[in-house]
Short mmCIF file of C-alpha atoms in Angstrom, two decimals:
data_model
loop_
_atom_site.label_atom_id
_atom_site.label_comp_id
_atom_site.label_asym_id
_atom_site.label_seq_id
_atom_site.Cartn_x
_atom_site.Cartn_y
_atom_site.Cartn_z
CA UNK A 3 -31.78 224.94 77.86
CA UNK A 4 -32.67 228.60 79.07
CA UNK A 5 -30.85 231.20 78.32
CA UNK A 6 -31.80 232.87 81.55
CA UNK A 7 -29.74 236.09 80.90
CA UNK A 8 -32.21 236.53 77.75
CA UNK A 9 -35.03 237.30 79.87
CA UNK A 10 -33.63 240.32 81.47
CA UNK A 11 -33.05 241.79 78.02
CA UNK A 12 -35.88 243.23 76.65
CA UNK A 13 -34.33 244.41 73.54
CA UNK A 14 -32.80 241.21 72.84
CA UNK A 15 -36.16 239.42 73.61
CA UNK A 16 -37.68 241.93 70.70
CA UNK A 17 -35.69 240.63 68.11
CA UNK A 18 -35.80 236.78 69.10
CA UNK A 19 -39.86 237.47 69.33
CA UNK A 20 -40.10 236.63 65.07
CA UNK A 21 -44.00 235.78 65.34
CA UNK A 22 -44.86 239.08 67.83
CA UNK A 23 -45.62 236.69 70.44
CA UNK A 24 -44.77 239.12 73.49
CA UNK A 25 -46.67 241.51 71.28
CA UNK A 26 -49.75 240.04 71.46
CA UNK A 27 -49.95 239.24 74.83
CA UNK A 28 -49.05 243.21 75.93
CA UNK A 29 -51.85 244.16 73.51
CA UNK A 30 -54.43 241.37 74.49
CA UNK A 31 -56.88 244.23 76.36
CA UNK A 32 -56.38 246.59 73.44
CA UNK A 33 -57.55 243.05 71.13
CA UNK A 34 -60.26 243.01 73.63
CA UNK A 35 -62.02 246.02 73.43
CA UNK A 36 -61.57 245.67 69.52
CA UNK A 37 -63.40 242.32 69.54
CA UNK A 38 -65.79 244.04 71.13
CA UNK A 39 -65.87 246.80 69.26
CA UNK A 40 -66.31 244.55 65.95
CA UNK A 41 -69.12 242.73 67.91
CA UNK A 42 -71.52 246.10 67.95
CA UNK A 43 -70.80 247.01 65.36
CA UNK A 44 -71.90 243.11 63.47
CA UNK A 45 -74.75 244.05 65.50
CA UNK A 46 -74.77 241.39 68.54
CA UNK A 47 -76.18 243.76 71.05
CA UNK A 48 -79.41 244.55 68.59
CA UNK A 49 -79.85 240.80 68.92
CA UNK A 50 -83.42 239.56 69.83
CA UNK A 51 -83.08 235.90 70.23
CA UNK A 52 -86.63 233.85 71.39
CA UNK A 53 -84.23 232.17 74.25
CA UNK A 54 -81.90 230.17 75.02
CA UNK A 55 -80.26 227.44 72.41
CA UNK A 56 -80.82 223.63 73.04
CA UNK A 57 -77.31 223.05 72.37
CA UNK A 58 -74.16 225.13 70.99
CA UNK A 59 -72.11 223.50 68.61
CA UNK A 60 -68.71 225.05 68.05
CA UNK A 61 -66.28 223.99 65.38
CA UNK A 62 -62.99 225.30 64.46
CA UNK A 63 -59.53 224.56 63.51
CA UNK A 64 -56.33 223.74 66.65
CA UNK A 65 -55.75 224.93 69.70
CA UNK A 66 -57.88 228.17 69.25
CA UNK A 67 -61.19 226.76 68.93
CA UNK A 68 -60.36 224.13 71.22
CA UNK A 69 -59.74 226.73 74.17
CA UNK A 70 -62.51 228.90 72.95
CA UNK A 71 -65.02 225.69 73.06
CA UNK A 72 -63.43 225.24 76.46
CA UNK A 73 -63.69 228.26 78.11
CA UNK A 74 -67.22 228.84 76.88
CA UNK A 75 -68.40 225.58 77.98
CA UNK A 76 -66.98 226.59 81.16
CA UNK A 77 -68.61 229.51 81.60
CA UNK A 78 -72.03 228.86 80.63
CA UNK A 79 -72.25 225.73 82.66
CA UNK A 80 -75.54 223.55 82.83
CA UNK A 81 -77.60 226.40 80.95
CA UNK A 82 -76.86 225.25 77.55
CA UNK A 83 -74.49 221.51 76.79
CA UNK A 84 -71.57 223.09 74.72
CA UNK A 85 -70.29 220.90 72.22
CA UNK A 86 -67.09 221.15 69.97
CA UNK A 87 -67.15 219.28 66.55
CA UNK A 88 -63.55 217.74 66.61
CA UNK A 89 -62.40 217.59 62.71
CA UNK A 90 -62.11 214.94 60.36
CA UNK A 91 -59.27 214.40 57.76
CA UNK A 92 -56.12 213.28 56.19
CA UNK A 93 -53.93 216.11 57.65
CA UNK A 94 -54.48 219.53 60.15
CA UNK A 95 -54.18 221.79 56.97
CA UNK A 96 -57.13 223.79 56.56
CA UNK A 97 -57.97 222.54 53.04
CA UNK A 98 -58.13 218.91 54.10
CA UNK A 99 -60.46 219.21 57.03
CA UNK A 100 -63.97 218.65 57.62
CA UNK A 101 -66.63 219.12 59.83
CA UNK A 102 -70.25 217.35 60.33
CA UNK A 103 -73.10 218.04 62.21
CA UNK A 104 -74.32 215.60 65.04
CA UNK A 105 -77.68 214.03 63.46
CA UNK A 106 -79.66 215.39 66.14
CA UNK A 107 -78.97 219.31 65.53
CA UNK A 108 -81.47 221.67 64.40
CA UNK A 109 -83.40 225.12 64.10
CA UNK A 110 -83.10 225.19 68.16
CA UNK A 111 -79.50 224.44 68.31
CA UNK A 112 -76.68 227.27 67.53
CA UNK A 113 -73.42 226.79 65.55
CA UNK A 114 -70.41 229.11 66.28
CA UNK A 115 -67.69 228.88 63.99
CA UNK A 116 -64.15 230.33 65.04
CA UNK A 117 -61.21 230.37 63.18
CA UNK A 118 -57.78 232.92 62.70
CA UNK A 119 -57.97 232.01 59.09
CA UNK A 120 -60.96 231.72 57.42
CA UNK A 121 -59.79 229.95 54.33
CA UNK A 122 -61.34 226.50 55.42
CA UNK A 123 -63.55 224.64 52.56
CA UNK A 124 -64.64 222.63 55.52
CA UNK A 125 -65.86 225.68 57.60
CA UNK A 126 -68.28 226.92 54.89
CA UNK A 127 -69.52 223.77 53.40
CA UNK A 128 -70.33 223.44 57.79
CA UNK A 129 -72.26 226.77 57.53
CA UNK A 130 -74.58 225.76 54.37
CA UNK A 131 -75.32 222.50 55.97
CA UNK A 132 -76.30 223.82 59.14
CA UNK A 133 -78.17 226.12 57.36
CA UNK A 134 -79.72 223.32 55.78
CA UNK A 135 -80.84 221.88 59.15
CA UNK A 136 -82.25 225.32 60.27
CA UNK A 137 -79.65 226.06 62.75
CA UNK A 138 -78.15 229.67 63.33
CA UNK A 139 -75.14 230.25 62.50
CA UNK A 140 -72.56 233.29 63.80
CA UNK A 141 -68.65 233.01 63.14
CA UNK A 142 -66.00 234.58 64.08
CA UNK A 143 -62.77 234.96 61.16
CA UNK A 144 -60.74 237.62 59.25
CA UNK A 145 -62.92 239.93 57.10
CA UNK A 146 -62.73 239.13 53.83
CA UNK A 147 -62.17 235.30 53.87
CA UNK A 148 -64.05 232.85 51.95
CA UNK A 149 -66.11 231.73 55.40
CA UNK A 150 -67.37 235.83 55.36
CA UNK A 151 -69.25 234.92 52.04
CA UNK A 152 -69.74 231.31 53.05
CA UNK A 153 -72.04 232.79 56.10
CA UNK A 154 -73.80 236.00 54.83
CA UNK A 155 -74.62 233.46 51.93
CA UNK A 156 -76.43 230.96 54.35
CA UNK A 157 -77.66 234.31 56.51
CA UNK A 158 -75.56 234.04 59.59
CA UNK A 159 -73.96 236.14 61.62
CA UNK A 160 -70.18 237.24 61.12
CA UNK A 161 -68.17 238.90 63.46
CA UNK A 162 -65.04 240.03 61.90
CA UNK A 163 -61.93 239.10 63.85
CA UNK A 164 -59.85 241.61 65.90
CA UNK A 165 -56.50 241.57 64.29
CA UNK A 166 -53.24 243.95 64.74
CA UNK A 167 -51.02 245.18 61.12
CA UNK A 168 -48.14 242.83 62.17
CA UNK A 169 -51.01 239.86 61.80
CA UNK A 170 -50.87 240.08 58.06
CA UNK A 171 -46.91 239.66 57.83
CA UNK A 172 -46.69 236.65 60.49
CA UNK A 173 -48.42 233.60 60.34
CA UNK A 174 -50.87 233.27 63.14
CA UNK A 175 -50.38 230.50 65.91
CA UNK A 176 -53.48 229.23 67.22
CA UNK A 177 -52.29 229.40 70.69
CA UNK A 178 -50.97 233.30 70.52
CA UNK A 179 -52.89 235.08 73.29
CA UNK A 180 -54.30 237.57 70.53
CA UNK A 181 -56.10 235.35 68.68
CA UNK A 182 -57.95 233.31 71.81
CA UNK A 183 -58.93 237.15 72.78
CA UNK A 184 -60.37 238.46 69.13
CA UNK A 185 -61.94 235.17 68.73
CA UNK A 186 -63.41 234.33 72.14
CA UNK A 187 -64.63 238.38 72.89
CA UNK A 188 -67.57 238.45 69.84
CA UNK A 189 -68.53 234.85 70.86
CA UNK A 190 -69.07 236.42 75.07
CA UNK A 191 -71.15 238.70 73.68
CA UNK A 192 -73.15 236.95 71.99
CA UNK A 193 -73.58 234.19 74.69
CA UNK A 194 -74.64 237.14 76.84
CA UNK A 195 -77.25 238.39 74.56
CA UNK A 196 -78.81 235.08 74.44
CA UNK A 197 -78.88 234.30 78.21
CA UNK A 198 -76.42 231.23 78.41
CA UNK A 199 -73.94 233.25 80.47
CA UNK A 200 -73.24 236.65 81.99
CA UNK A 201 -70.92 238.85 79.67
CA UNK A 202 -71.95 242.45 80.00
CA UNK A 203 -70.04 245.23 78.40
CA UNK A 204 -69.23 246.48 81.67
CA UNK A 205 -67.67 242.82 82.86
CA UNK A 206 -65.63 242.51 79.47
CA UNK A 207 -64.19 245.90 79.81
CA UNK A 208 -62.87 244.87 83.27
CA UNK A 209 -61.86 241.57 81.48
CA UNK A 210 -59.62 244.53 79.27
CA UNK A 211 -58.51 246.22 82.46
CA UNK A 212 -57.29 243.21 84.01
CA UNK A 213 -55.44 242.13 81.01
CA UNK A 214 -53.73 245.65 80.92
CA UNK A 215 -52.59 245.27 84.62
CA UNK A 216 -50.82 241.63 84.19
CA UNK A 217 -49.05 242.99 80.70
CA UNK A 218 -47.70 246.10 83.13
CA UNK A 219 -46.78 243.51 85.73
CA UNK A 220 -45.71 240.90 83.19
CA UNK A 221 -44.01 242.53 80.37
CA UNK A 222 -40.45 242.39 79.38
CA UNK A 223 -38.96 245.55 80.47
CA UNK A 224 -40.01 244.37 84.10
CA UNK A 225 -37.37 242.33 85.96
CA UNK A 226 -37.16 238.50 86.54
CA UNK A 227 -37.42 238.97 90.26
CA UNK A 228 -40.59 240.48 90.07
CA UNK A 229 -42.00 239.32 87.07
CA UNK A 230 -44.50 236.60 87.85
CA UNK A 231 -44.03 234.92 84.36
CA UNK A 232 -40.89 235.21 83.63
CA UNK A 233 -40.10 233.59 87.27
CA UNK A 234 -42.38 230.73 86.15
CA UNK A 235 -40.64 230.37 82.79
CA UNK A 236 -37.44 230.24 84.78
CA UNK A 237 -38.94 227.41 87.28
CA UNK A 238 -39.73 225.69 84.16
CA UNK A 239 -37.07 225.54 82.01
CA UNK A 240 -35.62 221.84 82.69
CA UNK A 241 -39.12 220.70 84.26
CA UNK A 242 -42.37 218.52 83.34
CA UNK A 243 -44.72 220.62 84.67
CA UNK A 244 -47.67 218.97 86.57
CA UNK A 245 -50.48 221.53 85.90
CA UNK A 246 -53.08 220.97 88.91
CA UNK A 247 -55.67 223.16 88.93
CA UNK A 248 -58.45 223.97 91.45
CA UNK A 249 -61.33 225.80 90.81
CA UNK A 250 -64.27 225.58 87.89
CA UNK A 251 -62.33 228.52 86.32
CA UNK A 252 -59.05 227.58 86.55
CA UNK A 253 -59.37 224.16 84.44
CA UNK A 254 -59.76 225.84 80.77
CA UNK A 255 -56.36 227.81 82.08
CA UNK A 256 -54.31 225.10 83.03
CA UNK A 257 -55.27 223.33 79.63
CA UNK A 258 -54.70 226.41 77.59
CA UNK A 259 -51.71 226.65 79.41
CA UNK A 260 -50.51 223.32 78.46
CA UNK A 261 -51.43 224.17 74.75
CA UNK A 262 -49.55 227.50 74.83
CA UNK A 263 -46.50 225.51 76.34
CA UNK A 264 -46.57 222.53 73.66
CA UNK A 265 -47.08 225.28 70.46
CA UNK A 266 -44.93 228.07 71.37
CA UNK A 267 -42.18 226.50 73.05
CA UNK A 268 -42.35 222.63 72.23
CA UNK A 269 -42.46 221.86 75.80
CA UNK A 270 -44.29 218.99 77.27
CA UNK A 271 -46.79 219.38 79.93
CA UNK A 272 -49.66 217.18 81.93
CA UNK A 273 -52.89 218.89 83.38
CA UNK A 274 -55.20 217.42 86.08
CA UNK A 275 -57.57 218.74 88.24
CA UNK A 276 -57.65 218.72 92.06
CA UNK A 277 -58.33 216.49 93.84
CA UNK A 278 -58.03 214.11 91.59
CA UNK A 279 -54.45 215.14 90.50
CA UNK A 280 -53.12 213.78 93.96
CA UNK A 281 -53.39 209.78 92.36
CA UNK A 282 -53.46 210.52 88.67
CA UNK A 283 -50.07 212.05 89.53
CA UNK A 284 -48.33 210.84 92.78
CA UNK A 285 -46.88 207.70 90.67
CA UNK A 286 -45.21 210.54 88.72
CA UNK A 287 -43.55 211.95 91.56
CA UNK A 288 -42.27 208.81 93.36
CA UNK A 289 -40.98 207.63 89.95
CA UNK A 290 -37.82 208.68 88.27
CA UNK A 291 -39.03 212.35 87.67
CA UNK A 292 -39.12 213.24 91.57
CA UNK A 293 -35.79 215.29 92.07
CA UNK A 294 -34.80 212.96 94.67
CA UNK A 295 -34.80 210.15 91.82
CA UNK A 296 -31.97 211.49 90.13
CA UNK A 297 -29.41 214.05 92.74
CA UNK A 298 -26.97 216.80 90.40
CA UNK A 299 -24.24 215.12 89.55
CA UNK A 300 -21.23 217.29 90.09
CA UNK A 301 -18.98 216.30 87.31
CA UNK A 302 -22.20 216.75 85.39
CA UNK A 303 -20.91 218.52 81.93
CA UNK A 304 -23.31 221.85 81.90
CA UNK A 305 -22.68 222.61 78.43
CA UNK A 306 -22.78 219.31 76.78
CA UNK A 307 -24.46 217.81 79.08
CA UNK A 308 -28.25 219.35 80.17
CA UNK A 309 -30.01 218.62 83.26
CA UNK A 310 -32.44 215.28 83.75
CA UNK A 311 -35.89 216.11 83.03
CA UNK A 312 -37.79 216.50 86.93
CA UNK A 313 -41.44 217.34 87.45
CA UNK A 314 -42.63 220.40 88.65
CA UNK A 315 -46.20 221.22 90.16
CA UNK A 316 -48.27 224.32 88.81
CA UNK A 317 -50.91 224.59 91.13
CA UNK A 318 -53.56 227.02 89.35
CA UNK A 319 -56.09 228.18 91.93
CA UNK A 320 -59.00 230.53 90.79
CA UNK A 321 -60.05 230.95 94.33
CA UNK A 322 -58.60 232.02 97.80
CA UNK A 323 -57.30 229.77 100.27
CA UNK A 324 -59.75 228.90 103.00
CA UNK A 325 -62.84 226.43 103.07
CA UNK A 326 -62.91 223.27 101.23
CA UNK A 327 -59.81 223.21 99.32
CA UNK A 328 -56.94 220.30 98.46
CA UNK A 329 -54.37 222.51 97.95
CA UNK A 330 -52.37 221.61 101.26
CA UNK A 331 -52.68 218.06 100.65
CA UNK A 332 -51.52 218.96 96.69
CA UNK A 333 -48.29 220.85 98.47
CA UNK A 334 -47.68 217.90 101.11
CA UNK A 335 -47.59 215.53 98.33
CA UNK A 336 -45.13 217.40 96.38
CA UNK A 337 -42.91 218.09 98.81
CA UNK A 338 -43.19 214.56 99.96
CA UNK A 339 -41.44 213.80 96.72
CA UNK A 340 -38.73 216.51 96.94
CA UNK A 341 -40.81 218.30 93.93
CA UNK A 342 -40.63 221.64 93.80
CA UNK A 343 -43.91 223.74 93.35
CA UNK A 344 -45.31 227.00 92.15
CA UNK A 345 -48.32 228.57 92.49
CA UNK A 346 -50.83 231.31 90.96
CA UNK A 347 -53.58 232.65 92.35
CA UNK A 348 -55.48 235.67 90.93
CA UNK A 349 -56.16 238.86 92.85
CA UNK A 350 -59.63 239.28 93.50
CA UNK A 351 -62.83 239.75 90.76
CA UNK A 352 -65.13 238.45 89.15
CA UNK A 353 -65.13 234.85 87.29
CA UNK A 354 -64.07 236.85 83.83
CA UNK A 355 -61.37 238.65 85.40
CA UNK A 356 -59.93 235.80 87.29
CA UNK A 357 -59.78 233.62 84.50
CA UNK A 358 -58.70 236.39 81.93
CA UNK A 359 -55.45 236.62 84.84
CA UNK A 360 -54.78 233.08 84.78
CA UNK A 361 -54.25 232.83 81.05
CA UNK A 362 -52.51 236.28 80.60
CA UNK A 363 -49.83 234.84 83.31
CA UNK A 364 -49.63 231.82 81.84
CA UNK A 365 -49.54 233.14 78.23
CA UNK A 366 -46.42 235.50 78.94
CA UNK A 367 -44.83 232.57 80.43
CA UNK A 368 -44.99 229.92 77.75
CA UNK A 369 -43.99 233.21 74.92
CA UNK A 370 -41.10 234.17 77.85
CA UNK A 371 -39.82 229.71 77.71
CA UNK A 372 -40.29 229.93 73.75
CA UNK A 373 -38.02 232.97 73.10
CA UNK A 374 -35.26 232.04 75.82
CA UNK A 375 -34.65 228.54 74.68
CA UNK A 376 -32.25 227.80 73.28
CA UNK A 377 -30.90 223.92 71.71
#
């Protein structure tokens, strides 16, 4: 259940917000311009690479790398195949994973390495052996963790990660919205240095800007009524959201989104992309999770009692309405079914800046379900 009353109380949202989740995502342009502070300073932008890489290879631990290998793969598109090295092991505790190089990779290939903690055996015994191979290596961790030595030793790159004080007192999430931004930042500089996709400082200070502008519009002391994530928390409180998303941009944010949701808040969520959402899904929605399926009971006990789980479409679009688009048949569809649907669209900008809105909304809706749940 939501404790709906909790999101209009900001100073009662402080103190339920134990891992600085609301936090993070006010300060993600501040972690921003940090990242890519750290990255001139590590000396990215003195950079002289002979080209593009064949292939880049990204490995890391959870939901952070996974976005991160996401996003970037995204972005960079047919110029370079990005590829992330899933993990190997007995459990997801750093100690006990591993990592291996594909058989193919060499001295034209690049490895990126991105992790919030650093302390991974895997992650450096991954750095000597691609050293081994001849590839480059660059990560992207906390300064001072065993992967810092790990990489200098095998003479990569390392970009030490953007962090905030209150980091070192809370254990990190991989899905907080800090740590996608100080890991991801370092690694779009880099890919913009080496031609695989367009990054500029000027285009990841906007990215900075925009992030500033949804925290203002987003952040706790705003009201529910106007507050685009907390009305979406709200909308999905006793709902299985349907993520569809539309748009080459908007697919890495409806699966981040999903991650955030599943992490932070332990709420389940599916993702598809349009069109192909309208029959992966519609059996969903003319199935017992349409809101027709199952009408409010009115003895219904509303304490003891809570509400039966119905689906709910979040249609992400990273693009305006007009030309070749499926989002009216995605709305028909839903309605069809009785099943309510919401939708985000960014203002306009550039791909960065679109996407960068996307997530922020997203982010400060998944912390915004987390902290105002309640069993």
């Amino acid at each position: 259940m939501l404790d709906e009353s909790l999101l209009d109380a900001p100073e009662a949202l402080a103190e339920a917000d134990r891992r600085a989740l609301l936090r993070g995502a006010a300060e993600a342009g501040a972690r921003v311009r940090t990242a890519a502070r750290h990255a001139t300073e590590a000396g990215v932008h003195d950079l002289k690479p002979d080209g593009r890489p064949r292939a880049i290879l990204i490995a890391g631990p959870g939901a952070a790398a996974i976005c991160v290998a996401d996003l970037l793969g995204t972005l960079a598109g047919a110029t370079s195949p990005v590829t992330r090295l899933a993990p190997t092991g007995v459990a997801p505790a750093g100690g006990a994973l591993r990592w291996e190089l594909p058989g193919w990779a060499g001295f034209v290939d690049l490895l990126l390495i991105a992790t919030p903690d650093g302390t991974e055996p895997g992650l450096s015994l991954l750095a000597e052996q691609a050293y081994r191979r001849g590839c480059t290596v660059v990560a992207v961790g906390p300064a001072g963790s065993p992967l810092t030595e790990a990489v200098h030793n095998n003479h990569g790159l390392f970009v030490p990660m953007a962090t905030a004080p209150y980091d070192e007192d809370i254990p990190l999430a991989a899905s907080a919205p800090g740590v996608l931004w100080a890991l991801l930042t370092p690694l779009l500089a880099l890919l913009d240095r080496t031609g695989v996709l367009a990054a500029p400082p000027d285009a990841v200070q906007k990215v900075a800007d925009r992030l500033d502008h949804i925290a203002e519009r987003c952040g706790p002391a705003v009201a529910t009524y106007s507050n685009p994530a907390k009305t979406l928390a709200a909308e999905l409180a006793d709902a299985l959201p349907l993520v569809w998303t539309e748009g080459v941009s908007a697919g890495p944010a409806g699966r981040r989104f999903a991650a955030a949701l599943a992490e932070l808040s332990g709420h389940p969520s599916l993702v598809a992309e349009l069109p192909e959402a309208l029959s992966a899904h519609s059996a969903l929605l003319a199935g017992r999770l349409a809101a027709s399926a199952d009408p409010e009971d009115f003895f219904r006990d509303r304490v003891e009692e809570p509400a039966a789980l119905h689906a709910r479409v979040v249609l992400l679009r990273d693009r305006p309405i007009g030309g070749l688009t499926a989002a009216p048949a995605a709305r028909d569809l839903a309605l069809s079914h009785d099943t309510p649907i919401s939708e985000l669209e960014p203002e306009p900008g550039g791909e960065l800046e679109t996407l960068a809105e996307l997530i922020a909304v997203t982010d400060f809706a998944a912390v915004y379900l987390a902290l105002a749940s309640r069993a």
